[in-house]
mmCIF file of C-alpha atoms in Angstrom:
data_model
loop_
_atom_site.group_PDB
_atom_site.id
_atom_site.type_symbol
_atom_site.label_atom_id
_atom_site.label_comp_id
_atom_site.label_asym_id
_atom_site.label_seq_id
_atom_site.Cartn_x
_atom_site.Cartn_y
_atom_site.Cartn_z
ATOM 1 C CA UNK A 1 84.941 98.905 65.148
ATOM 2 C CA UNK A 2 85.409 102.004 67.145
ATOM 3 C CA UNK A 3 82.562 103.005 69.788
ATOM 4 C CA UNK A 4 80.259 106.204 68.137
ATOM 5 C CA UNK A 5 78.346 107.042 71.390
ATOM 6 C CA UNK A 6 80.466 109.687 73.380
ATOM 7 C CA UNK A 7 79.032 108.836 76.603
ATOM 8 C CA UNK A 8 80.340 105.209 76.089
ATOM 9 C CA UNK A 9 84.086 106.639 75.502
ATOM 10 C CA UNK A 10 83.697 108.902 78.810
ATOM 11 C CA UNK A 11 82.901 106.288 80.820
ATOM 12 C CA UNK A 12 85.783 104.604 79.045
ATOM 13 C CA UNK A 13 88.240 106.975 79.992
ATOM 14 C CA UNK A 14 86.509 107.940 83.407
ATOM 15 C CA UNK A 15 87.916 103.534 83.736
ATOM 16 C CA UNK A 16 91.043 104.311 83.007
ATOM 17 C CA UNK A 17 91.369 107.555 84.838
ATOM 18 C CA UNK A 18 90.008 105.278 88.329
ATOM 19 C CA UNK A 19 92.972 102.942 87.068
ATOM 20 C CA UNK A 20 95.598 105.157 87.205
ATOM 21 C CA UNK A 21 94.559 106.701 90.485
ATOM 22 C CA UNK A 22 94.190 103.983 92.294
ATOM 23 C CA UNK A 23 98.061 102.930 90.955
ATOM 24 C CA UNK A 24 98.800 106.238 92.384
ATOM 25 C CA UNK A 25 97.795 105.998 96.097
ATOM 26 C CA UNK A 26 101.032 105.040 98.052
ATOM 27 C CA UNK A 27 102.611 104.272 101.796
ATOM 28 C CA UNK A 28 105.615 104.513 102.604
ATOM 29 C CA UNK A 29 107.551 103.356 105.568
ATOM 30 C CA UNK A 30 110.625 104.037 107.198
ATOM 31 C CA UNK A 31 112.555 103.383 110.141
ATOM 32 C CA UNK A 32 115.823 105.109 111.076
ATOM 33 C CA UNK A 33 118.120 104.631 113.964
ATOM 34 C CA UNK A 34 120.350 107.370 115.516
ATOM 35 C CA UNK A 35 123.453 106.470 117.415
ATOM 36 C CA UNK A 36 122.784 103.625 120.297
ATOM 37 C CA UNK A 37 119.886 105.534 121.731
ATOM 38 C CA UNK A 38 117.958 106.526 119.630
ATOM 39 C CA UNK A 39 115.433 105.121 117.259
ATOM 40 C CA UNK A 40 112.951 106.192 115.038
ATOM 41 C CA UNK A 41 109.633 105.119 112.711
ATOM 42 C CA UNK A 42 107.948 106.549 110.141
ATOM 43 C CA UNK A 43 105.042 106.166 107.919
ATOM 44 C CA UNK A 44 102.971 107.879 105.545
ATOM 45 C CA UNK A 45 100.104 107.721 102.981
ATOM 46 C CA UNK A 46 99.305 109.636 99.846
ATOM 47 C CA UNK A 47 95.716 109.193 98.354
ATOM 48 C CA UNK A 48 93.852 110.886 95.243
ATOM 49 C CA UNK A 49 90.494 110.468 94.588
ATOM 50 C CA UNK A 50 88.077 111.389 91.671
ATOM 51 C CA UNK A 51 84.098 111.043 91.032
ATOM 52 C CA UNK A 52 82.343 112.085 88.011
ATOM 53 C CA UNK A 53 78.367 111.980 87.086
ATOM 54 C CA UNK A 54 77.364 112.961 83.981
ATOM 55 C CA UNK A 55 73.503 113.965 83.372
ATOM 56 C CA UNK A 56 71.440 115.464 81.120
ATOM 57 C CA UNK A 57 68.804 118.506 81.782
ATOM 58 C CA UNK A 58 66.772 115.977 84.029
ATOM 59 C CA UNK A 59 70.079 114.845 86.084
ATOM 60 C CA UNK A 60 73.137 117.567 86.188
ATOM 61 C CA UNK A 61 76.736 116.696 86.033
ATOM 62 C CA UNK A 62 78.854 116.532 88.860
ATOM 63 C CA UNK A 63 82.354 115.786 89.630
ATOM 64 C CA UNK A 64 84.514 116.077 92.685
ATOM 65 C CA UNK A 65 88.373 115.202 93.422
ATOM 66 C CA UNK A 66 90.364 115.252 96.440
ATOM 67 C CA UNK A 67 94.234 114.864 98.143
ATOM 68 C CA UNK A 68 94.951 113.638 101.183
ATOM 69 C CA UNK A 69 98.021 112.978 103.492
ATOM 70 C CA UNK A 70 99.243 111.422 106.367
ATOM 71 C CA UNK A 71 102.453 111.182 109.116
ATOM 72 C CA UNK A 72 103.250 109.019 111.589
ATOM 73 C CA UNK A 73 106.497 109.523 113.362
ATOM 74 C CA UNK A 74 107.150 107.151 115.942
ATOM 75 C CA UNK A 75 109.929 106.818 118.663
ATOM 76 C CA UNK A 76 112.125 106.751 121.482
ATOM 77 C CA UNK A 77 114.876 107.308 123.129
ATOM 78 C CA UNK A 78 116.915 104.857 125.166
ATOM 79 C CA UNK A 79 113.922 102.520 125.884
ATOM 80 C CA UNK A 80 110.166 102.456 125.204
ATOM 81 C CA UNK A 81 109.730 102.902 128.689
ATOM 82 C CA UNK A 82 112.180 105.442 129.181
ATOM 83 C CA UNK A 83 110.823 107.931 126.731
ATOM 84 C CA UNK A 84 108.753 107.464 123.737
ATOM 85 C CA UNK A 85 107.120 109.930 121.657
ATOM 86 C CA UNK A 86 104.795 110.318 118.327
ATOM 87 C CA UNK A 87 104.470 112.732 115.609
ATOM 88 C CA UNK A 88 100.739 112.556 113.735
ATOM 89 C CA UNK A 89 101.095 115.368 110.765
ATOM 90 C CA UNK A 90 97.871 115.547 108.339
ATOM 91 C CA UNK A 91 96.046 117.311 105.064
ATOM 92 C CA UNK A 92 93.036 116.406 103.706
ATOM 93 C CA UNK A 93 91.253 118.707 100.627
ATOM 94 C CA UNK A 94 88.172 118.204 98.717
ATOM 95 C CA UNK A 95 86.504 119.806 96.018
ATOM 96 C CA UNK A 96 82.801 119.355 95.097
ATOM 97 C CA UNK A 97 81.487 120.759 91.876
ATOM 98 C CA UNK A 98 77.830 120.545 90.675
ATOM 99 C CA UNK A 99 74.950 123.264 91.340
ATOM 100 C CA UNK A 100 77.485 124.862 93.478
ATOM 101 C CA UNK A 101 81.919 124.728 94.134
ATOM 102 C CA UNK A 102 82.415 123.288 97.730
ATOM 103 C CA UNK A 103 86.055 123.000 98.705
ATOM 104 C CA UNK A 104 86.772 122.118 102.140
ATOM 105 C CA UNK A 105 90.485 121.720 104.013
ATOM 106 C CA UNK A 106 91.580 119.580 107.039
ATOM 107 C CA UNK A 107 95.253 120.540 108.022
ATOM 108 C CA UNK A 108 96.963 119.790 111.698
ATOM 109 C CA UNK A 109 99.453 117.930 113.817
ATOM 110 C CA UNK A 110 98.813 115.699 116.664
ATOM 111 C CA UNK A 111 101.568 114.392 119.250
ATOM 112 C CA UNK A 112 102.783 113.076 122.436
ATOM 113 C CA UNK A 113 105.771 111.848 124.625
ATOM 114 C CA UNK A 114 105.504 109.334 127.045
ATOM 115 C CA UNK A 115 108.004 109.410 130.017
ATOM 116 C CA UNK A 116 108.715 106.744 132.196
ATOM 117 C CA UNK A 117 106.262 103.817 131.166
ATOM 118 C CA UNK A 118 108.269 101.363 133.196
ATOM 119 C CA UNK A 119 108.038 102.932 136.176
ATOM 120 C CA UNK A 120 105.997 103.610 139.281
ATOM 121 C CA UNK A 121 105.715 107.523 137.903
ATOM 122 C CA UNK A 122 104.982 107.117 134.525
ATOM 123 C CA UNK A 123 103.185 110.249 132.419
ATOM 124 C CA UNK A 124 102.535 111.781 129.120
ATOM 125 C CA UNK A 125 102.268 114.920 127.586
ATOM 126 C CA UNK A 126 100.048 115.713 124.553
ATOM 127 C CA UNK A 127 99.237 118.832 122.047
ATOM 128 C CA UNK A 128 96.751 119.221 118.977
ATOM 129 C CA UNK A 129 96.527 121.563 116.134
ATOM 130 C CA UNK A 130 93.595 121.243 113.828
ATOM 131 C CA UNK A 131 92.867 124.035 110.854
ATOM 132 C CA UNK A 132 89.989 123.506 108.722
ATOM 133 C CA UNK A 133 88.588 125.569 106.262
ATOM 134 C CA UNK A 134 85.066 125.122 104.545
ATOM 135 C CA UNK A 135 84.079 127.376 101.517
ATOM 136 C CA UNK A 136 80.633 127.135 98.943
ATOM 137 C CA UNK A 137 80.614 129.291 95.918
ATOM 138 C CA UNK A 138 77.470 129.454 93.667
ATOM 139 C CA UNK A 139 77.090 130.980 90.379
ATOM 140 C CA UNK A 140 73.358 131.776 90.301
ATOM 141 C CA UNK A 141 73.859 134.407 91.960
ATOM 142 C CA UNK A 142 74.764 133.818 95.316
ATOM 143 C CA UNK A 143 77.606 134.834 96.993
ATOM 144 C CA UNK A 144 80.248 133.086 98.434
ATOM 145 C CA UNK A 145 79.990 131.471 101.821
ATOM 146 C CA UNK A 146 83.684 130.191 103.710
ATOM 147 C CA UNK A 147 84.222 129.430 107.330
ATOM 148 C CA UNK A 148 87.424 128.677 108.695
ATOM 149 C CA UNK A 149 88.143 127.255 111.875
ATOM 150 C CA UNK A 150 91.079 125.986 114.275
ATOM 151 C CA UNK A 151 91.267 124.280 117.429
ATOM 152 C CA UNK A 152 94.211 123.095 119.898
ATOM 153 C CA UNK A 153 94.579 120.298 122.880
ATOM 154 C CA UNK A 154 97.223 120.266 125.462
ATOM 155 C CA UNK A 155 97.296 117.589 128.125
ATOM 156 C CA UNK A 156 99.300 116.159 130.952
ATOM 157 C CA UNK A 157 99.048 113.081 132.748
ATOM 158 C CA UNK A 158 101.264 111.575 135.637
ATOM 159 C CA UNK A 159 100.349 108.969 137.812
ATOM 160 C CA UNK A 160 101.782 107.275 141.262
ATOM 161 C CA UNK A 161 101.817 103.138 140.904
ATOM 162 C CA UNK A 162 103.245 102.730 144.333
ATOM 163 C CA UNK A 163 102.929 98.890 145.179
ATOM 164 C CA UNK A 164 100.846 98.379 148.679
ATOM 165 C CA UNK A 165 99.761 102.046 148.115
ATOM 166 C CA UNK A 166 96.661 103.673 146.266
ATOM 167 C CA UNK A 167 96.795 104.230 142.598
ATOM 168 C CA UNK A 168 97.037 108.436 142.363
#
């Protein structure tokens, strides 16, 4: 006997919509070497996300979805402690809808390379990129509101492990 109430076959499909999603989120992994020195990692993840409420004039709908992404590149060359190094890409985006449309963006790259780990002299050197990007839109009339905004890192580290000597 097929279902009559409508909200019943929403929340049916709304199931089998969270099924497929979830079958969708992934990783991958790889690892790739390059000539005798040379070796390399990488892994990744892929998600997609949904959320629905449906209301009446009491309780109003509201549904939101969102991507994300993610890097890891890992390394070195030679040795770990010779030099090593890591790659951190990433994207993130979500979208609200209800009273009002809120999307909001996370985009940016991390890394670093580590030299010398084995030695008495070892260091690192680091850099950051972040982009993000926030925006509301409302119908009743209100206008739109968006804000974007970026930031960066840099870094460098070195240190002296003399034995019989201060650490500097």
């Amino acid at each position: 006997m097929p279902v009559k109430d409508p909200r019943v076959r929403i929340s049916q499909k709304s199931s089998w919509l969270l099924i497929a999603v979830l079958l969708c989120a992934a990783t991958a992994r790889a690892q790739l070497e390059i000539g005798d020195y040379l070796k390399i990692n990488l892994s990744g993840s892929l998600g997609v996300g949904y959320n629905g409420a449906f209301g009446n004039a009491d309780l109003p709908s509201s549904h939101s979805q969102g991507f994300t992404g993610t890097a890891d590149l890992t390394g070195y060359y030679f040795s770990p402690n010779f030099l090593s190094f890591q790659l951190r890409p990433y994207y993130d985006r979500n979208q609200s809808n209800s009273d009002s449309q809120v999307a909001t963006r996370g985009t940016g790259v991390g890394g670093s390379v580590s030299l010398f780990s084995g030695s008495h002299f070892p260091g690192s050197v680091s850099f950051g990129k972040d982009f993000s990007s926030n925006s509301e839109f409302r119908i009743a009339s209100v206008p739109t509101v968006s804000g974007d905004t970026s930031g960066q890192t840099f870094g460098i580290s070195w240190s002296a492990l003399v034995p019989q000597w201060p650490t500097l």
